[in-house]
GROMACS .gro file of N, CA and C in nm:
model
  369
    1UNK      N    1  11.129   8.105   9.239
    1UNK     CA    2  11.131   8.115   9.093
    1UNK      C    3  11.066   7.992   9.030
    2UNK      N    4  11.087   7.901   9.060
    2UNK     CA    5  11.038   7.725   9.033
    2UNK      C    6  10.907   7.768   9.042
    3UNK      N    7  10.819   7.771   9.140
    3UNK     CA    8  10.647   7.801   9.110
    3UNK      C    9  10.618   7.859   9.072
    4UNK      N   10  10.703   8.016   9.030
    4UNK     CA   11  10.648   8.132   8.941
    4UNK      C   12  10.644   8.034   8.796
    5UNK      N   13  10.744   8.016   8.780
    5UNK     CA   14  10.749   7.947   8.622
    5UNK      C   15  10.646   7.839   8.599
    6UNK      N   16  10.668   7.767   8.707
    6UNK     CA   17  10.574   7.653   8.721
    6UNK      C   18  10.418   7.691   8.705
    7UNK      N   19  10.368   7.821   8.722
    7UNK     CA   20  10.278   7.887   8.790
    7UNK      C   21  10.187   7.844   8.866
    8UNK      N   22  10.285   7.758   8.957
    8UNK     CA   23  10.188   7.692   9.035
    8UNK      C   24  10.156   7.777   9.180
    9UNK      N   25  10.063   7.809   9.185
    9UNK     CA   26  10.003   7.935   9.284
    9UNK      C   27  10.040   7.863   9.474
   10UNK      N   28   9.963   7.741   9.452
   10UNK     CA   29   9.950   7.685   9.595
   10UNK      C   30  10.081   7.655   9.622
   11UNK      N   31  10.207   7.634   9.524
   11UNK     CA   32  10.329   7.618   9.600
   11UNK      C   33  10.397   7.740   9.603
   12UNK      N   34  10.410   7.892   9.555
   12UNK     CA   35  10.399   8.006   9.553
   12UNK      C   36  10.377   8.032   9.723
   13UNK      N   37  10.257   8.004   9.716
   13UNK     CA   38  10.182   8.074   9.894
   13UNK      C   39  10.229   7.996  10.003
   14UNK      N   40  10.296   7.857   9.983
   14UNK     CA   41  10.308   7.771  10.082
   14UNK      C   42  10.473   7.864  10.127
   15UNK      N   43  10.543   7.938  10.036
   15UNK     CA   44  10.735   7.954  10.095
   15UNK      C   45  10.663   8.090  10.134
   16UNK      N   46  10.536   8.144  10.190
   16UNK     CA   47  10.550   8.326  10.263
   16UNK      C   48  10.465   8.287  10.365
   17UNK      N   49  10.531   8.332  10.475
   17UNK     CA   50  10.460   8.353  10.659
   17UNK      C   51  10.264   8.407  10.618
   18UNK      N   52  10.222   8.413  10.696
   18UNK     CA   53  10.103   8.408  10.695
   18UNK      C   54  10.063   8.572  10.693
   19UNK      N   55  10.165   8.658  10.719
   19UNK     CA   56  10.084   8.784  10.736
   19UNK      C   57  10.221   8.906  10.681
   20UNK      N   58  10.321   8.784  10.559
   20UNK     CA   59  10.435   8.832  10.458
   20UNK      C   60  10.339   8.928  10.330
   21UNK      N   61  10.432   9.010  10.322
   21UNK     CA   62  10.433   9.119  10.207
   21UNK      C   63  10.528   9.118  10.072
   22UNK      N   64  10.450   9.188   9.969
   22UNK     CA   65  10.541   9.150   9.872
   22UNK      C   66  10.503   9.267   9.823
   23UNK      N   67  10.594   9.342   9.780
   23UNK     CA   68  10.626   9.495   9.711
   23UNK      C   69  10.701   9.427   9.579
   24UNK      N   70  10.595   9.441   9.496
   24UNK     CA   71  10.666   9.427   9.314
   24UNK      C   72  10.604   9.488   9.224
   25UNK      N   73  10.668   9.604   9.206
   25UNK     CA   74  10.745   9.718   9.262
   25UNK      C   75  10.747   9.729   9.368
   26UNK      N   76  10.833   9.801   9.409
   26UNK     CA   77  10.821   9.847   9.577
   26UNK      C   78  10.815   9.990   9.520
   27UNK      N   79  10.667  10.075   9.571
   27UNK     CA   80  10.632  10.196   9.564
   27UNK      C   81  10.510  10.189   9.477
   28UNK      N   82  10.434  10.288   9.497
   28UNK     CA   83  10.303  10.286   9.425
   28UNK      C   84  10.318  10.292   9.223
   29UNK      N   85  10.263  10.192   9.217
   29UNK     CA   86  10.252  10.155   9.062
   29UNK      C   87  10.122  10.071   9.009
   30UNK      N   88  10.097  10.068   8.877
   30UNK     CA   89   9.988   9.967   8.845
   30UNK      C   90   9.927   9.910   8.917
   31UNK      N   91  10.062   9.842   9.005
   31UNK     CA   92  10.029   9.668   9.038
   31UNK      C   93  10.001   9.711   9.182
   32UNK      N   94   9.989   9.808   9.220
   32UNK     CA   95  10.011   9.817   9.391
   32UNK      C   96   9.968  10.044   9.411
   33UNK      N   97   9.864  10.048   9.383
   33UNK     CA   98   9.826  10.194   9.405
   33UNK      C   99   9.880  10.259   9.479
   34UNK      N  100   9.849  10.191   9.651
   34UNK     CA  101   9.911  10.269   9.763
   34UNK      C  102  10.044  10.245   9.792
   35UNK      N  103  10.096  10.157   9.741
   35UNK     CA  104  10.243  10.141   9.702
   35UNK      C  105  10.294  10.047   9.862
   36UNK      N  106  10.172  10.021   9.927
   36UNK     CA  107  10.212   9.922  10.078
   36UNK      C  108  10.239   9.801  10.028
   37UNK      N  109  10.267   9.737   9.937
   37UNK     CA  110  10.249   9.598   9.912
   37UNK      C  111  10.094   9.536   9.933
   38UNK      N  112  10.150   9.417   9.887
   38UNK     CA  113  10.061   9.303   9.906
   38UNK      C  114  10.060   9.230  10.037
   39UNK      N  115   9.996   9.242  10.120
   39UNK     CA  116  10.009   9.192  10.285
   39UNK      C  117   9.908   9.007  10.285
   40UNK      N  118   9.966   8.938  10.341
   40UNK     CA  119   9.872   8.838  10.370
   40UNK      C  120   9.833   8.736  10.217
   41UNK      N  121   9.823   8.610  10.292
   41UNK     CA  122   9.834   8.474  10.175
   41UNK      C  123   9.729   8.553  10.056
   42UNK      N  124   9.612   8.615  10.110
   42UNK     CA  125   9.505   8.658   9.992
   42UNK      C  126   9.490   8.772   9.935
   43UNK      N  127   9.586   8.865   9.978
   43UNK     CA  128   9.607   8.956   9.883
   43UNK      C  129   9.703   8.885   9.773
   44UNK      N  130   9.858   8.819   9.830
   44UNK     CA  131   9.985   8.800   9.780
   44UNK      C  132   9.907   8.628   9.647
   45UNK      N  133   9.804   8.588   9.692
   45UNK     CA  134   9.743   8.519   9.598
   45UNK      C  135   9.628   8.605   9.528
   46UNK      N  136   9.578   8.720   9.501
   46UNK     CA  137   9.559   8.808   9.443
   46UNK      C  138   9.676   8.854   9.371
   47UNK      N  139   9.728   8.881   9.418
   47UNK     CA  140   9.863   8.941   9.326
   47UNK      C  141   9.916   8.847   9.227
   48UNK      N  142   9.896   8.688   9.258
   48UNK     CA  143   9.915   8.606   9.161
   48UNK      C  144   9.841   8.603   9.053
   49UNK      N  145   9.719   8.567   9.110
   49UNK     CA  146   9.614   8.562   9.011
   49UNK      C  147   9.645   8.664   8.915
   50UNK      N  148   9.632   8.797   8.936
   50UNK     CA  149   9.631   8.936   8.853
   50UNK      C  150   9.749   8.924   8.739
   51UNK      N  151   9.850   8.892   8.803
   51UNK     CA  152   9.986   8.951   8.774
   51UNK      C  153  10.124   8.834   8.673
   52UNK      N  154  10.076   8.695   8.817
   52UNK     CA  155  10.142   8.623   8.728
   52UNK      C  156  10.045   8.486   8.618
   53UNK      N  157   9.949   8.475   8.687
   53UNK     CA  158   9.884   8.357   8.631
   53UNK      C  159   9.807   8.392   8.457
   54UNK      N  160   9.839   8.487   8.447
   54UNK     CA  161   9.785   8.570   8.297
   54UNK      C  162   9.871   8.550   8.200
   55UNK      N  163  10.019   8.536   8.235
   55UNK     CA  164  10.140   8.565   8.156
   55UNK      C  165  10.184   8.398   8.092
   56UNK      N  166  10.214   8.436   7.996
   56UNK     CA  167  10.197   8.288   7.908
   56UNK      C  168  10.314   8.200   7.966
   57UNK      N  169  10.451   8.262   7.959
   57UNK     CA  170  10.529   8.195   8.011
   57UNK      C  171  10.661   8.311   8.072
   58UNK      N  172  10.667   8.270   8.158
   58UNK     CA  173  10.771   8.294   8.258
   58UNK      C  174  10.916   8.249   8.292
   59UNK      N  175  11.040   8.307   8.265
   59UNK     CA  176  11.165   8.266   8.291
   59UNK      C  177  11.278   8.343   8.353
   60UNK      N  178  11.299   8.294   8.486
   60UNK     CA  179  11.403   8.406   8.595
   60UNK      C  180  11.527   8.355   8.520
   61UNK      N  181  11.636   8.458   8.474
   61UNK     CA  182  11.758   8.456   8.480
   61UNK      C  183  11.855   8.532   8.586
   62UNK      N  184  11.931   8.440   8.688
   62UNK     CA  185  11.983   8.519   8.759
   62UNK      C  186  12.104   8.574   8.720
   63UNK      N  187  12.155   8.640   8.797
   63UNK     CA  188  12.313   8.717   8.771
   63UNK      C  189  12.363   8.728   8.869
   64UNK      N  190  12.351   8.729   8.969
   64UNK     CA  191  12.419   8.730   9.087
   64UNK      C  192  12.316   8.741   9.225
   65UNK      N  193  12.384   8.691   9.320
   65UNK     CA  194  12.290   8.675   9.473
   65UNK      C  195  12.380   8.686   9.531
   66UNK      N  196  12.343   8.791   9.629
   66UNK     CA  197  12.402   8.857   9.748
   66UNK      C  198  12.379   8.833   9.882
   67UNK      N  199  12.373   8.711   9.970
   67UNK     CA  200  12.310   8.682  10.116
   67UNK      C  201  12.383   8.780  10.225
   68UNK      N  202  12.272   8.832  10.291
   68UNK     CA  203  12.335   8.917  10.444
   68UNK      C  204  12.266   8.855  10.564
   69UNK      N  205  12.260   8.810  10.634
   69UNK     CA  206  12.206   8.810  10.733
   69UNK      C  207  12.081   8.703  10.717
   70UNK      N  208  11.956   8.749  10.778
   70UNK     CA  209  11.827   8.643  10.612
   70UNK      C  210  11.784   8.720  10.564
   71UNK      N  211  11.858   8.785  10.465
   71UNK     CA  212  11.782   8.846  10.339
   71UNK      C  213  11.878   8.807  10.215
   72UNK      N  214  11.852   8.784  10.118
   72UNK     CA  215  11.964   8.736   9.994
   72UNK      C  216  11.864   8.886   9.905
   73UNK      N  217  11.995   8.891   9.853
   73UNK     CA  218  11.931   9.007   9.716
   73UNK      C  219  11.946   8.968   9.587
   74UNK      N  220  11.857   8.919   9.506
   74UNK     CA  221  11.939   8.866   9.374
   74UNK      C  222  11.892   8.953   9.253
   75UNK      N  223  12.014   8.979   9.168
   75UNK     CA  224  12.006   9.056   9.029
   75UNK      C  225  11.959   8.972   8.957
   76UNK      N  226  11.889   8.947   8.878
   76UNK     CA  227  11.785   8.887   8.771
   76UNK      C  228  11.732   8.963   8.655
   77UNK      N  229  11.748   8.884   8.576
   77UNK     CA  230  11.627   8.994   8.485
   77UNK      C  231  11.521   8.843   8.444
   78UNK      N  232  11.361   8.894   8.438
   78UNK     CA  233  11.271   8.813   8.367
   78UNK      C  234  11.194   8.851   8.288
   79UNK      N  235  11.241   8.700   8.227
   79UNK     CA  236  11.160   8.724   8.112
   79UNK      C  237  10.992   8.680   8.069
   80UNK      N  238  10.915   8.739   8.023
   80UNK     CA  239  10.793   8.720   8.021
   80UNK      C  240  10.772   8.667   7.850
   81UNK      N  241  10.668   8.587   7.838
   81UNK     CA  242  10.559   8.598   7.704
   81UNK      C  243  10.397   8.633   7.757
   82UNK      N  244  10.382   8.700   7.712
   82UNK     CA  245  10.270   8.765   7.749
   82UNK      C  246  10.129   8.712   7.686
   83UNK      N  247   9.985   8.709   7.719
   83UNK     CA  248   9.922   8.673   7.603
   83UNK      C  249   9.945   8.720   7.503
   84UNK      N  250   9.872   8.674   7.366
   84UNK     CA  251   9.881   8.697   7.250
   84UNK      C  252  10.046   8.727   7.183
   85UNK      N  253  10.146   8.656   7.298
   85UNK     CA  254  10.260   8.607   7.206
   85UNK      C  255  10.387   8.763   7.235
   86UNK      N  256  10.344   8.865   7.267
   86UNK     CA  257  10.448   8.974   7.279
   86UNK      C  258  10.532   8.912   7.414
   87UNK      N  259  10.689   8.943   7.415
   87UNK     CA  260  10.718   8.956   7.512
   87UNK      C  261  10.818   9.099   7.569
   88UNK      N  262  10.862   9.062   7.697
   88UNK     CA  263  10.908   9.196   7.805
   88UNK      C  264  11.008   9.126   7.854
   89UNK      N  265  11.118   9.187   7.913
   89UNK     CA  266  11.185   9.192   8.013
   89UNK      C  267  11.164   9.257   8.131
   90UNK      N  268  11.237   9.177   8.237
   90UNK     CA  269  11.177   9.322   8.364
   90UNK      C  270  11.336   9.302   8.462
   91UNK      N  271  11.452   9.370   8.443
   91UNK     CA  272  11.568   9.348   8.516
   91UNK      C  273  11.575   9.427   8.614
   92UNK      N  274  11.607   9.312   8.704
   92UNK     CA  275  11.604   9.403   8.891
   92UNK      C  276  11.668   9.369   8.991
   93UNK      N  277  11.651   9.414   9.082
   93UNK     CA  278  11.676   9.340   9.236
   93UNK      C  279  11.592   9.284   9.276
   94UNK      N  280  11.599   9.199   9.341
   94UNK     CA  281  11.446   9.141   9.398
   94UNK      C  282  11.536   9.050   9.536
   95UNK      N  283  11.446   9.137   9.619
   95UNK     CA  284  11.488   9.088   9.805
   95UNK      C  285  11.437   8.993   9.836
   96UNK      N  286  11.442   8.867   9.925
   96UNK     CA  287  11.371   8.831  10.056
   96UNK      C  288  11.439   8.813  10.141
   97UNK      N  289  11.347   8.800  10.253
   97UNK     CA  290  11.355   8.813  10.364
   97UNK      C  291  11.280   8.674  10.446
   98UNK      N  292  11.328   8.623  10.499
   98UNK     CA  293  11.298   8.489  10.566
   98UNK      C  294  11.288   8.464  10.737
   99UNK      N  295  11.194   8.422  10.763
   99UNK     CA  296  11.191   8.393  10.956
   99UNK      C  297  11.304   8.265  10.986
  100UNK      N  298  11.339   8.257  11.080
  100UNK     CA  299  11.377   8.123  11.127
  100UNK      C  300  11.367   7.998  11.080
  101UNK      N  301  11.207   7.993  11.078
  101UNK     CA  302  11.163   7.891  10.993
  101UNK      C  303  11.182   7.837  10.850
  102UNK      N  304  11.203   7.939  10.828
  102UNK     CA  305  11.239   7.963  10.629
  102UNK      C  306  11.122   8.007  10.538
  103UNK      N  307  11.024   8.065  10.593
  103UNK     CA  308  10.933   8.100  10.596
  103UNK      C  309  10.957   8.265  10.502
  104UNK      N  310  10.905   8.302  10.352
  104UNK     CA  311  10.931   8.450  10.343
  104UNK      C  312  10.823   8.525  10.455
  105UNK      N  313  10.921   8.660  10.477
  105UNK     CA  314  10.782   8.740  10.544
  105UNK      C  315  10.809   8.892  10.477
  106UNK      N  316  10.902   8.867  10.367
  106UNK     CA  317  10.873   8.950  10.267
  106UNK      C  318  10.996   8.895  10.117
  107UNK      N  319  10.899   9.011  10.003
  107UNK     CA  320  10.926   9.009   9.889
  107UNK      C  321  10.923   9.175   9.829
  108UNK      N  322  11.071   9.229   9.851
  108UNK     CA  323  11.054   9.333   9.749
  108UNK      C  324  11.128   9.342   9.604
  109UNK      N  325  11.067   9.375   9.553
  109UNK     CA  326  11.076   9.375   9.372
  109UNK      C  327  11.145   9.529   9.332
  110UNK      N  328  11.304   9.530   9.328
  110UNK     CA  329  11.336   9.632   9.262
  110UNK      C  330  11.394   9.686   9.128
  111UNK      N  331  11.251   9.712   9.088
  111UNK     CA  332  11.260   9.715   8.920
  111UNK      C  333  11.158   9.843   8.848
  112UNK      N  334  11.136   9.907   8.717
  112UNK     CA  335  11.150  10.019   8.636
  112UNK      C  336  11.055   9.998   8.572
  113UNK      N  337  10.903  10.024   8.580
  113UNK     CA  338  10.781  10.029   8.491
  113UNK      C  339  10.803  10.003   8.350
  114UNK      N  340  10.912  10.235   8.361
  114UNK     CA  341  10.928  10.197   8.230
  114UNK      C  342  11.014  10.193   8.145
  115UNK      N  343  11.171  10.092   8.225
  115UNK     CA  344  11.278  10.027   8.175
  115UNK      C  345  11.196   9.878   8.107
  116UNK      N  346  11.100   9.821   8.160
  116UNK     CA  347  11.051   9.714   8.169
  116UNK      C  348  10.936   9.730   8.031
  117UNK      N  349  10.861   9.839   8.001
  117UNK     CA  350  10.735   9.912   7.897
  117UNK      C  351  10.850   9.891   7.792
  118UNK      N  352  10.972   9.918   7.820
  118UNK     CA  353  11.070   9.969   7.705
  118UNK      C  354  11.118   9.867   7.612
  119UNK      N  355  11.088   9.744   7.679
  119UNK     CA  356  11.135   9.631   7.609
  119UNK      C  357  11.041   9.528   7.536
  120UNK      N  358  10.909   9.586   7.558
  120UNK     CA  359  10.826   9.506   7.542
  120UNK      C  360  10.798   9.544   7.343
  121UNK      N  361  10.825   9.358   7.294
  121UNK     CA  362  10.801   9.346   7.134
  121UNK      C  363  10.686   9.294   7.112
  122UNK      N  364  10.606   9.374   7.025
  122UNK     CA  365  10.477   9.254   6.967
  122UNK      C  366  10.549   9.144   6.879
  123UNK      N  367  10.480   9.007   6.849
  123UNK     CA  368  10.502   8.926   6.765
  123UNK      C  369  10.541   8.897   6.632
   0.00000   0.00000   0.00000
């Protein structure tokens, strides 16, 4: 959450394994056609570029985190400002999944196009 906000990309790519996925959404949407995720540092830094580095400002609120095993699940909702000043909410689950190392080797995003379309105010 710290480098999303931060939007700092290169510390983003440094916490996912080299050949980690990130489903946000998980299932085919906008952001992800064939709905496989984002596989590998240069898609999942594609996915930055596109997705988060556009958005004016960025803020995770959590609500609860659930750890099993290495995967934690945390309820969140975030909040966006978007260019030109509108903002969105987007409230979800959002998984990872971690190696040994501490390494993600995945990211799924479980959240509502258009629970998320629904909230969005112009300025």
């Amino acid at each position: 959450a710290a480098a999303v906000q931060a939007k700092d990309k290169d510390a983003w790519l440094t916490l996912f394994a080299d050949d980690a996925v990130v489903q946000d959404p998980v299932g085919k949407s906008f952001l992800d056609e064939t709905g496989e995720g984002h596989r590998g540092h240069a898609a999942i830094g594609a996915f930055f570029d596109n997705n988060i580095a556009p958005v004016e400002s960025i803020r995770f609120e959590l609500h609860d985190s659930f750890a099993a095993g290495d995967e934690v699940a945390n309820v969140a909702t975030i909040h966006m400002t978007l260019p030109g000043g509108a903002t969105s909410r987007c409230e979800g689950v959002f998984v990872y999944r971690v190696r040994d190392d501490g390494k993600l080797v995945s990211l799924r995003a479980f959240w509502e196009v258009d629970r998320m379309m629904a909230t969005l105010a112009q300025p």
